[in-house]
Short mmCIF file of C-alpha atoms in Angstrom, two decimals:
data_model
loop_
_atom_site.label_atom_id
_atom_site.label_comp_id
_atom_site.label_asym_id
_atom_site.label_seq_id
_atom_site.Cartn_x
_atom_site.Cartn_y
_atom_site.Cartn_z
CA MET A 1 257.03 59.04 185.88
CA LEU A 2 255.96 58.11 182.33
CA SER A 3 257.38 54.60 182.73
CA GLU A 4 255.32 54.08 185.91
CA VAL A 5 252.14 55.16 184.26
CA ILE A 6 252.84 52.78 181.34
CA GLU A 7 253.38 49.89 183.53
CA PHE A 8 250.34 50.80 185.59
CA ASN A 9 248.23 50.85 182.44
CA ASN A 10 249.55 47.61 181.26
CA ARG A 11 248.65 46.10 184.60
CA TYR A 12 245.05 47.11 184.57
CA GLY A 13 244.37 47.59 180.83
CA LEU A 14 243.22 51.21 181.19
CA LEU A 15 243.88 52.25 177.68
CA ASP A 16 243.51 48.88 175.90
CA GLY A 17 241.34 49.07 172.87
CA CYS A 18 240.61 52.68 173.49
CA GLY A 19 239.69 54.85 170.57
CA SER A 20 239.26 58.28 172.31
CA VAL A 21 240.08 59.61 175.68
CA ILE A 22 237.98 62.41 177.18
CA VAL A 23 240.37 64.12 179.64
CA GLY A 24 239.00 66.31 182.41
CA LEU A 25 241.08 69.49 182.23
CA SER A 26 240.70 71.99 185.02
CA GLY A 27 243.99 73.80 184.63
CA GLY A 28 245.41 72.56 187.94
CA ALA A 29 248.66 70.69 188.22
CA ASP A 30 247.09 67.21 188.21
CA SER A 31 244.95 67.54 185.19
CA VAL A 32 247.65 69.40 183.22
CA ALA A 33 250.08 66.46 183.98
CA LEU A 34 247.50 64.00 182.95
CA PHE A 35 246.98 66.00 179.64
CA HIS A 36 250.68 65.78 178.86
CA VAL A 37 251.00 62.13 179.80
CA LEU A 38 248.12 61.24 177.54
CA ARG A 39 249.66 63.28 174.70
CA GLU A 40 252.86 61.23 175.18
CA LEU A 41 251.05 57.94 175.15
CA ARG A 42 248.49 58.47 172.27
CA SER A 43 250.77 57.31 169.62
CA ARG A 44 251.73 54.26 171.55
CA TYR A 45 248.11 53.19 172.21
CA GLY A 46 246.50 54.87 169.16
CA PHE A 47 243.78 56.97 170.70
CA SER A 48 242.67 60.59 170.17
CA ILE A 49 242.31 63.17 172.93
CA ILE A 50 239.46 65.46 173.63
CA ALA A 51 239.71 67.85 176.62
CA VAL A 52 236.71 68.91 178.67
CA HIS A 53 236.72 72.08 180.91
CA VAL A 54 233.77 72.69 183.25
CA HIS A 55 233.22 76.26 184.48
CA HIS A 56 231.24 76.19 187.81
CA GLY A 57 230.17 79.68 187.94
CA ILE A 58 232.01 80.28 191.21
CA ARG A 59 235.51 81.69 192.16
CA GLY A 60 234.97 84.70 189.76
CA GLU A 61 238.06 85.88 187.98
CA GLU A 62 240.06 82.89 189.13
CA ALA A 63 237.70 80.42 187.29
CA ASP A 64 237.81 82.62 184.10
CA ARG A 65 241.57 82.62 184.37
CA ASP A 66 241.55 78.69 184.43
CA LEU A 67 239.40 78.59 181.41
CA ASP A 68 241.70 80.84 179.41
CA PHE A 69 244.65 78.77 180.53
CA CYS A 70 243.00 75.56 179.25
CA ARG A 71 242.09 77.23 175.93
CA ASN A 72 245.68 78.33 175.34
CA LEU A 73 247.08 74.91 176.44
CA CYS A 74 244.81 73.10 173.98
CA ARG A 75 245.42 75.44 171.17
CA ARG A 76 249.15 75.18 171.64
CA TYR A 77 249.12 71.36 171.29
CA GLY A 78 246.23 71.05 168.86
CA VAL A 79 243.82 69.30 171.09
CA GLU A 80 240.11 69.83 170.85
CA LEU A 81 238.51 71.57 173.92
CA ARG A 82 234.96 71.29 174.94
CA GLU A 83 233.64 73.81 177.42
CA PHE A 84 230.66 73.64 179.81
CA PHE A 85 229.25 76.37 181.97
CA TYR A 86 227.07 76.01 185.12
CA ASP A 87 225.72 77.96 188.01
CA ILE A 88 226.64 75.63 190.71
CA PRO A 89 225.27 77.53 193.65
CA LYS A 90 221.91 77.61 191.95
CA LEU A 91 222.04 74.02 190.82
CA ALA A 92 223.00 72.79 194.23
CA LYS A 93 219.89 74.54 195.77
CA GLU A 94 217.63 73.06 193.07
CA LEU A 95 218.97 69.58 193.54
CA SER A 96 219.29 69.74 197.35
CA LEU A 97 222.95 68.97 197.02
CA SER A 98 226.05 70.53 198.60
CA PRO A 99 228.07 72.67 196.18
CA GLU A 100 230.83 69.95 196.10
CA GLU A 101 228.22 67.17 195.24
CA ALA A 102 226.66 69.36 192.55
CA GLY A 103 229.98 70.19 191.05
CA ARG A 104 230.97 66.61 190.90
CA LYS A 105 227.78 65.68 189.33
CA VAL A 106 227.95 68.19 186.54
CA ARG A 107 231.57 67.34 185.80
CA TYR A 108 230.92 63.71 185.30
CA ASP A 109 227.64 64.45 183.42
CA SER A 110 229.70 66.66 181.03
CA PHE A 111 232.33 64.01 180.57
CA ARG A 112 229.81 61.30 179.88
CA SER A 113 228.06 63.56 177.41
CA VAL A 114 231.16 64.00 175.36
CA ALA A 115 232.29 60.36 175.71
CA SER A 116 228.85 59.25 174.27
CA GLU A 117 229.80 60.82 171.00
CA TYR A 118 232.73 58.53 170.40
CA GLU A 119 233.14 54.74 170.13
CA ASN A 120 235.40 52.87 172.56
CA SER A 121 235.96 55.98 174.55
CA ARG A 122 237.28 56.39 178.10
CA ILE A 123 236.98 59.17 180.55
CA ALA A 124 240.36 60.05 182.13
CA VAL A 125 240.48 61.96 185.47
CA ALA A 126 243.55 63.08 187.32
CA HIS A 127 243.35 61.32 190.68
CA HIS A 128 246.76 60.45 192.04
CA GLY A 129 248.16 58.45 194.94
CA ASN A 130 247.72 61.17 197.42
CA ASP A 131 244.03 61.32 196.55
CA ARG A 132 243.80 57.68 197.08
CA ALA A 133 245.40 57.80 200.53
CA GLU A 134 243.24 60.77 201.34
CA THR A 135 240.16 58.83 200.37
CA VAL A 136 241.22 55.73 202.47
CA ILE A 137 241.70 57.97 205.58
CA PHE A 138 238.31 59.77 204.88
CA ASN A 139 236.52 56.44 204.65
CA MET A 140 238.11 55.12 207.84
CA THR A 141 236.96 58.14 209.85
CA ARG A 142 233.38 57.58 208.66
CA GLY A 143 233.53 53.85 209.11
CA THR A 144 234.06 51.42 206.34
CA GLY A 145 234.96 47.86 205.25
CA MET A 146 237.19 46.33 202.69
CA LYS A 147 235.59 48.15 199.83
CA GLY A 148 236.27 51.52 201.50
CA LEU A 149 239.80 50.57 202.31
CA ARG A 150 240.51 50.27 198.53
CA GLY A 151 240.03 54.10 198.20
CA ILE A 152 239.87 55.23 194.65
CA VAL A 153 240.19 52.40 192.04
CA PRO A 154 242.11 52.50 188.81
CA MET A 155 239.06 51.89 186.63
CA ARG A 156 235.44 51.95 187.11
CA ASP A 157 233.08 51.45 184.13
CA ASN A 158 234.71 53.69 181.49
CA ILE A 159 236.43 56.02 183.92
CA ILE A 160 240.06 55.55 184.21
CA ARG A 161 242.75 57.11 186.57
CA PRO A 162 246.15 56.72 184.84
CA LEU A 163 248.02 58.79 187.52
CA LEU A 164 246.77 56.71 190.49
CA CYS A 165 250.28 55.03 190.62
CA VAL A 166 252.18 58.30 191.29
CA THR A 167 252.16 60.87 194.08
CA LYS A 168 251.58 64.62 194.04
CA ALA A 169 255.32 65.16 194.39
CA ASP A 170 255.91 62.95 191.32
CA ILE A 171 253.45 65.12 189.35
CA LEU A 172 255.00 68.45 190.46
CA GLY A 173 258.43 66.99 189.57
CA TYR A 174 257.20 65.95 186.16
CA LEU A 175 255.73 69.45 185.44
CA ASP A 176 258.89 71.17 186.52
CA GLU A 177 260.87 68.84 184.32
CA ILE A 178 258.86 69.72 181.16
CA HIS A 179 258.81 73.37 182.14
CA GLN A 180 254.94 73.44 182.23
CA ASP A 181 253.10 75.88 184.43
CA TYR A 182 249.55 75.43 185.84
CA CYS A 183 246.83 77.21 187.70
CA LEU A 184 246.32 77.26 191.54
CA ASP A 185 242.94 76.86 193.05
CA SER A 186 242.85 79.05 196.23
CA THR A 187 240.10 76.97 197.80
CA ASN A 188 242.40 73.98 197.94
CA GLU A 189 244.43 75.82 200.64
CA SER A 190 241.45 76.19 202.98
CA ASN A 191 240.99 73.61 205.75
CA ASP A 192 237.22 74.32 206.02
CA TYR A 193 236.50 70.90 204.33
CA SER A 194 237.23 67.46 205.72
CA ARG A 195 239.25 66.30 202.68
CA ASN A 196 241.37 69.50 202.59
CA ARG A 197 242.30 68.97 206.25
CA ILE A 198 243.33 65.39 205.47
CA ARG A 199 245.25 66.75 202.48
CA ASN A 200 246.90 69.62 204.15
CA VAL A 201 247.37 68.48 207.73
CA ILE A 202 247.07 64.80 208.24
CA LEU A 203 249.02 63.51 205.30
CA PRO A 204 252.03 65.81 205.86
CA GLU A 205 252.02 64.68 209.60
CA LEU A 206 251.98 60.99 208.48
CA ALA A 207 254.96 61.80 206.21
CA LYS A 208 256.86 62.90 209.28
CA ILE A 209 256.31 59.47 210.77
CA ASN A 210 257.18 57.71 207.52
CA SER A 211 258.19 59.55 204.42
CA SER A 212 256.57 56.63 202.40
CA ALA A 213 253.26 56.97 204.12
CA VAL A 214 251.25 57.73 201.04
CA SER A 215 252.91 54.91 199.00
CA ASN A 216 252.43 52.50 201.75
CA ILE A 217 248.64 53.42 202.23
CA CYS A 218 248.20 53.00 198.46
CA SER A 219 249.96 49.61 198.63
CA MET A 220 247.58 48.55 201.36
CA ALA A 221 244.69 49.77 199.19
CA ASP A 222 245.82 47.64 196.30
CA LYS A 223 245.73 44.47 198.59
CA MET A 224 242.31 45.46 199.84
CA MET A 225 241.26 45.76 196.23
CA GLU A 226 242.39 42.29 195.31
CA LEU A 227 240.86 40.87 198.48
CA ASN A 228 237.59 42.71 198.02
CA ASP A 229 237.34 41.42 194.41
CA PHE A 230 237.85 37.85 195.54
CA VAL A 231 235.33 38.15 198.38
CA GLU A 232 232.73 39.83 196.22
CA ASN A 233 233.07 37.16 193.53
CA TYR A 234 232.48 34.57 196.29
CA ILE A 235 229.45 36.54 197.58
CA ASP A 236 228.13 36.71 194.05
CA ASP A 237 228.41 32.78 193.68
CA MET A 238 226.64 32.28 197.01
CA TYR A 239 223.93 34.76 196.19
CA ASP A 240 223.27 32.97 192.91
CA LYS A 241 222.87 29.66 194.91
CA CYS A 242 220.74 31.05 197.66
CA ALA A 243 218.58 33.89 196.27
CA VAL A 244 215.32 33.55 194.36
CA GLU A 245 214.17 36.66 192.73
CA ASP A 246 210.54 37.16 191.38
CA GLU A 247 208.11 39.88 190.82
CA ARG A 248 207.36 40.23 194.61
CA GLY A 249 210.86 40.55 195.77
CA ILE A 250 213.87 38.37 196.82
CA LEU A 251 213.87 35.33 198.89
CA LEU A 252 217.31 34.81 200.48
CA LYS A 253 218.03 31.34 201.95
CA ARG A 254 220.60 31.01 204.68
CA PRO A 255 223.87 29.55 203.17
CA ASP A 256 225.42 26.60 204.91
CA ASN A 257 228.57 27.16 206.92
CA ALA A 258 228.92 30.81 205.71
CA CYS A 259 230.48 33.29 208.05
CA ALA A 260 228.47 36.46 209.08
CA TYR A 261 230.58 38.68 206.61
CA ILE A 262 229.46 36.61 203.62
CA VAL A 263 225.83 36.63 204.71
CA LYS A 264 225.86 40.41 205.25
CA GLY A 265 227.42 40.78 201.85
CA MET A 266 224.62 38.71 200.35
CA ILE A 267 221.99 40.93 202.18
CA ILE A 268 223.78 44.07 200.67
CA LYS A 269 223.56 42.58 197.27
CA ALA A 270 219.80 41.78 197.76
CA ILE A 271 219.07 45.49 198.90
CA SER A 272 221.16 46.80 195.90
CA ASN A 273 219.35 44.56 193.44
CA LEU A 274 216.04 45.52 194.80
CA LYS A 275 216.48 49.35 195.12
CA GLY A 276 219.50 50.19 193.00
CA THR A 277 221.18 52.07 195.85
CA LEU A 278 222.76 51.51 199.33
CA LYS A 279 222.68 55.22 200.18
CA ASP A 280 221.95 55.60 203.94
CA ILE A 281 221.93 51.87 204.58
CA THR A 282 224.03 51.40 207.61
CA ASP A 283 225.95 48.55 209.25
CA ASN A 284 223.20 48.54 211.97
CA HIS A 285 220.51 47.95 209.19
CA ILE A 286 222.52 45.02 207.72
CA SER A 287 223.13 43.44 211.19
CA GLU A 288 219.55 43.67 212.03
CA ILE A 289 218.43 42.02 208.84
CA CYS A 290 221.27 39.30 209.32
CA GLU A 291 219.70 38.48 212.71
CA MET A 292 216.29 37.80 211.12
CA PHE A 293 217.55 34.41 210.07
CA ASP A 294 217.26 33.41 213.73
CA LYS A 295 213.87 35.02 214.39
CA ARG A 296 210.49 33.28 214.35
CA ASN A 297 208.58 32.98 211.11
CA GLY A 298 206.42 35.96 210.29
CA ARG A 299 208.69 38.57 211.93
CA ARG A 300 208.96 41.74 209.90
CA ILE A 301 211.17 44.84 209.96
CA ASP A 302 211.06 48.00 207.86
CA ILE A 303 214.20 49.86 206.79
CA LYS A 304 215.08 52.57 204.38
CA TYR A 305 213.35 53.19 201.06
CA GLY A 306 210.20 51.27 202.00
CA ILE A 307 212.22 48.02 202.17
CA THR A 308 210.31 45.47 204.23
CA VAL A 309 212.11 42.22 205.34
CA GLU A 310 210.13 39.18 206.56
CA LYS A 311 211.24 35.95 208.17
CA GLU A 312 209.97 32.97 206.39
CA GLU A 313 210.55 29.17 206.97
CA LYS A 314 212.99 29.04 203.94
CA GLY A 315 214.85 32.16 204.77
CA ILE A 316 214.30 35.97 204.75
CA PHE A 317 212.24 37.83 202.06
CA PHE A 318 212.93 41.25 200.77
CA LEU A 319 209.55 42.80 199.67
CA LYS A 320 209.28 45.19 196.76
CA ASP A 321 207.21 48.30 197.03
CA SER A 322 203.86 47.49 195.60
CA ASP A 323 200.40 48.96 195.58
CA ILE A 324 198.18 45.95 196.52
CA THR A 325 195.30 45.79 194.18
CA TYR A 326 192.07 44.31 195.64
CA ASN A 327 190.33 42.03 193.21
CA GLU A 328 186.70 40.70 193.47
CA TYR A 329 184.77 38.72 191.01
CA GLU A 330 181.14 37.60 191.41
CA VAL A 331 180.77 34.10 190.17
CA GLU A 332 178.02 32.69 188.00
CA VAL A 333 177.42 28.98 187.86
CA PRO A 334 178.40 27.44 185.46
CA SER A 335 181.41 29.65 184.45
CA LYS A 336 185.09 29.78 184.03
CA LEU A 337 187.05 32.66 185.60
CA ILE A 338 190.40 33.64 184.35
CA LEU A 339 192.50 35.27 187.13
CA PRO A 340 194.98 38.16 186.74
CA ASP A 341 197.85 35.80 187.58
CA GLY A 342 196.99 33.61 184.54
CA ASN A 343 195.35 30.88 186.55
CA PHE A 344 191.66 29.82 186.18
CA MET A 345 188.76 28.64 188.41
CA GLU A 346 186.09 26.60 186.75
CA PHE A 347 182.55 26.41 188.37
CA LYS A 348 179.91 23.64 187.86
CA LYS A 349 176.77 22.75 189.68
CA ILE A 350 176.06 18.93 189.84
CA LEU A 351 173.32 16.80 191.28
CA TRP A 352 174.77 14.81 194.19
CA ASN A 353 173.96 11.24 194.78
CA LYS A 354 174.44 9.65 198.21
CA GLY A 355 177.53 7.49 198.25
CA GLN A 356 179.12 9.29 195.34
CA LYS A 357 182.80 9.30 195.58
CA ILE A 358 184.60 12.70 196.43
CA SER A 359 187.52 13.50 194.34
CA ASN A 360 190.94 13.50 196.02
CA GLU A 361 192.43 15.87 193.44
CA VAL A 362 194.07 18.76 195.29
CA CYS A 363 192.98 21.33 192.68
CA THR A 364 189.28 20.15 192.63
CA LYS A 365 187.00 20.72 195.54
CA PHE A 366 183.32 20.01 196.27
CA PHE A 367 180.99 22.19 198.26
CA ASP A 368 177.34 21.92 199.50
CA TYR A 369 175.81 24.38 197.01
CA ASP A 370 172.65 24.92 199.05
CA ARG A 371 174.62 26.17 202.07
CA ILE A 372 175.79 29.36 200.11
CA LYS A 373 173.88 32.26 201.68
CA ASP A 374 175.40 35.34 200.10
CA ARG A 375 177.09 36.22 196.76
CA LEU A 376 179.50 33.68 195.59
CA LEU A 377 182.86 35.43 195.12
CA VAL A 378 186.43 34.91 194.18
CA ARG A 379 188.45 37.72 195.83
CA ASN A 380 191.42 38.70 197.91
CA ARG A 381 191.23 38.79 201.68
CA ARG A 382 189.23 41.33 203.75
CA LYS A 383 189.47 42.32 207.34
CA ASP A 384 186.60 40.18 208.82
CA ASP A 385 187.22 37.08 206.85
CA TYR A 386 186.76 33.65 208.73
CA LEU A 387 186.46 29.96 208.26
CA VAL A 388 184.57 27.31 210.24
CA VAL A 389 187.04 24.81 211.43
CA ASN A 390 185.05 21.99 213.09
CA SER A 391 181.62 20.43 213.17
CA ALA A 392 180.75 22.49 216.33
CA GLY A 393 180.79 25.58 214.20
CA ASN A 394 183.80 27.20 215.82
CA ARG A 395 185.28 30.01 213.74
CA LYS A 396 188.90 30.96 213.00
CA LYS A 397 189.98 34.30 211.62
CA LEU A 398 191.56 34.00 208.18
CA ASN A 399 194.64 35.87 209.35
CA ARG A 400 195.09 33.40 212.20
CA TYR A 401 194.72 30.54 209.72
CA PHE A 402 197.45 32.09 207.56
CA ILE A 403 199.74 32.41 210.57
CA ASP A 404 199.16 28.78 211.73
CA CYS A 405 199.85 27.53 208.23
CA LYS A 406 202.99 29.68 208.07
CA ILE A 407 201.87 31.42 204.87
CA PRO A 408 204.32 34.27 204.19
CA GLU A 409 202.72 37.64 204.95
CA HIS A 410 203.94 39.13 201.62
CA ILE A 411 201.77 36.81 199.62
CA ARG A 412 198.52 36.84 201.75
CA ASP A 413 197.00 39.89 200.05
CA SER A 414 197.53 38.28 196.59
CA ILE A 415 195.79 34.90 197.30
CA PHE A 416 192.59 34.41 195.61
CA LEU A 417 189.83 33.06 197.97
CA LEU A 418 186.48 31.42 197.35
CA ALA A 419 184.02 33.32 199.63
CA ASP A 420 180.36 33.45 200.64
CA GLY A 421 180.26 37.05 201.81
CA ASP A 422 182.78 37.17 204.72
CA HIS A 423 182.76 33.45 205.05
CA ILE A 424 185.79 31.89 203.40
CA MET A 425 184.63 28.64 201.67
CA TRP A 426 188.10 27.53 200.41
CA VAL A 427 191.81 28.73 200.54
CA PRO A 428 193.04 27.18 197.40
CA GLY A 429 195.97 24.88 198.26
CA GLY A 430 194.57 24.72 201.81
CA ARG A 431 191.38 23.65 203.67
CA ILE A 432 187.76 24.28 202.95
CA SER A 433 185.40 25.52 205.68
CA GLU A 434 183.55 22.81 207.55
CA GLU A 435 180.22 24.55 206.85
CA TYR A 436 180.31 23.69 203.24
CA LYS A 437 181.51 20.12 203.37
CA ILE A 438 179.35 17.54 201.76
CA THR A 439 177.05 15.51 204.08
CA GLU A 440 174.42 12.83 203.78
CA ASP A 441 171.84 15.61 203.34
CA THR A 442 173.67 17.23 200.43
CA LYS A 443 171.60 17.42 197.27
CA ASN A 444 173.38 19.99 194.94
CA VAL A 445 177.12 20.29 194.84
CA LEU A 446 179.37 23.18 193.58
CA CYS A 447 182.47 21.71 191.90
CA VAL A 448 185.39 23.99 191.65
CA GLU A 449 188.46 23.12 189.67
CA CYS A 450 191.60 25.26 189.66
CA GLY A 451 194.41 25.18 187.16
CA GLY A 452 196.49 27.02 184.65
CA SER A 453 200.20 27.25 183.63
CA GLU A 454 200.97 29.37 186.69
CA TRP A 455 198.89 27.29 189.28
CA LYS A 456 200.83 26.39 192.28
CA GLU A 457 199.38 24.17 194.89
#
């Protein structure tokens, strides 16, 4: 078995450059075998071993027995043992987790705590081939894709699984060969949990069909791991080409000639980048978002974690959660207003001469100053905003104007408008209201110039 583990390590570099290995030691067969394998390998790879035992505060005398066993084992072989004690039932209730989830959390928290004390450390856990096959089957029953069909992987971050290449039978044979006893966990014999039923019922039945069932499932998982790595690298490349991230969220452009699987992978990456989690995000959510590429502009859907997705002309936009801040500034003339986004608006009053040429600069606009009836404001939009769109005085709601101009909904609240009360004089980058346009009767003109390093027309 040792030669298989060495070959497995060389293939995946599990122990390369490792200074210390933090080994999870429960006292069960798997962790005891891992303990001895690492002892055999430490001189070859030049690392030290620190064992960690986590007492969960359940299983009573049986758990105390496991702790004593680990103490004696480490004392016998001169390995440092770190001990952690938790009240898992209480912690599970406080964290709203199942006892299994809470137990897993504290184990890895304990491992990481010790690992943080050492440079170039790895955390070694005792998952083996049967565990990997069990995980593949478990994922299949819940619904999964390529990633789930990998099962447990040899290395994730600084967590390594040196025994993933061997089966439970190999481990028991190894312990028998070196005359090493171990502890039995009575809860593993119960079929009340899904994983235990797979372990104790389904895998033995599969072995009756093919004695190499576990090895064959693991071989398939290896192939899925290689394929998944290739596809994820491709998705990453496509995402880098098609995604634009900014402070508001992520714009995802539709890639040319990409199949639905790749597009869905890009959507998953966008959600993960935006929220840091994919928990409770289902295939139905991803499919619904994927269909947004073919919807009309302005269509929006809301999914988990407050994620809003909006169809735009250029693609689909994933909006970040944000508390919209309403800004309003009363303008004095002359003055220069610096906006929160770094842009500026400069205001001047000038005497207008008939026949004077009107500037064609897109960032400079002229208004009939004497038609301003209310306070002159620079502000974000409000509910009753409108513009006058023709010489007959017909009005158009600002929201309708935004829709007609295909202005993405997620930026509408952040646009700074020039307003006379509820009357929008100018949407910077867009039109001005007909009511304020210069005529032959105009005497005084308000000149407004926009600019700044962040100004975008």
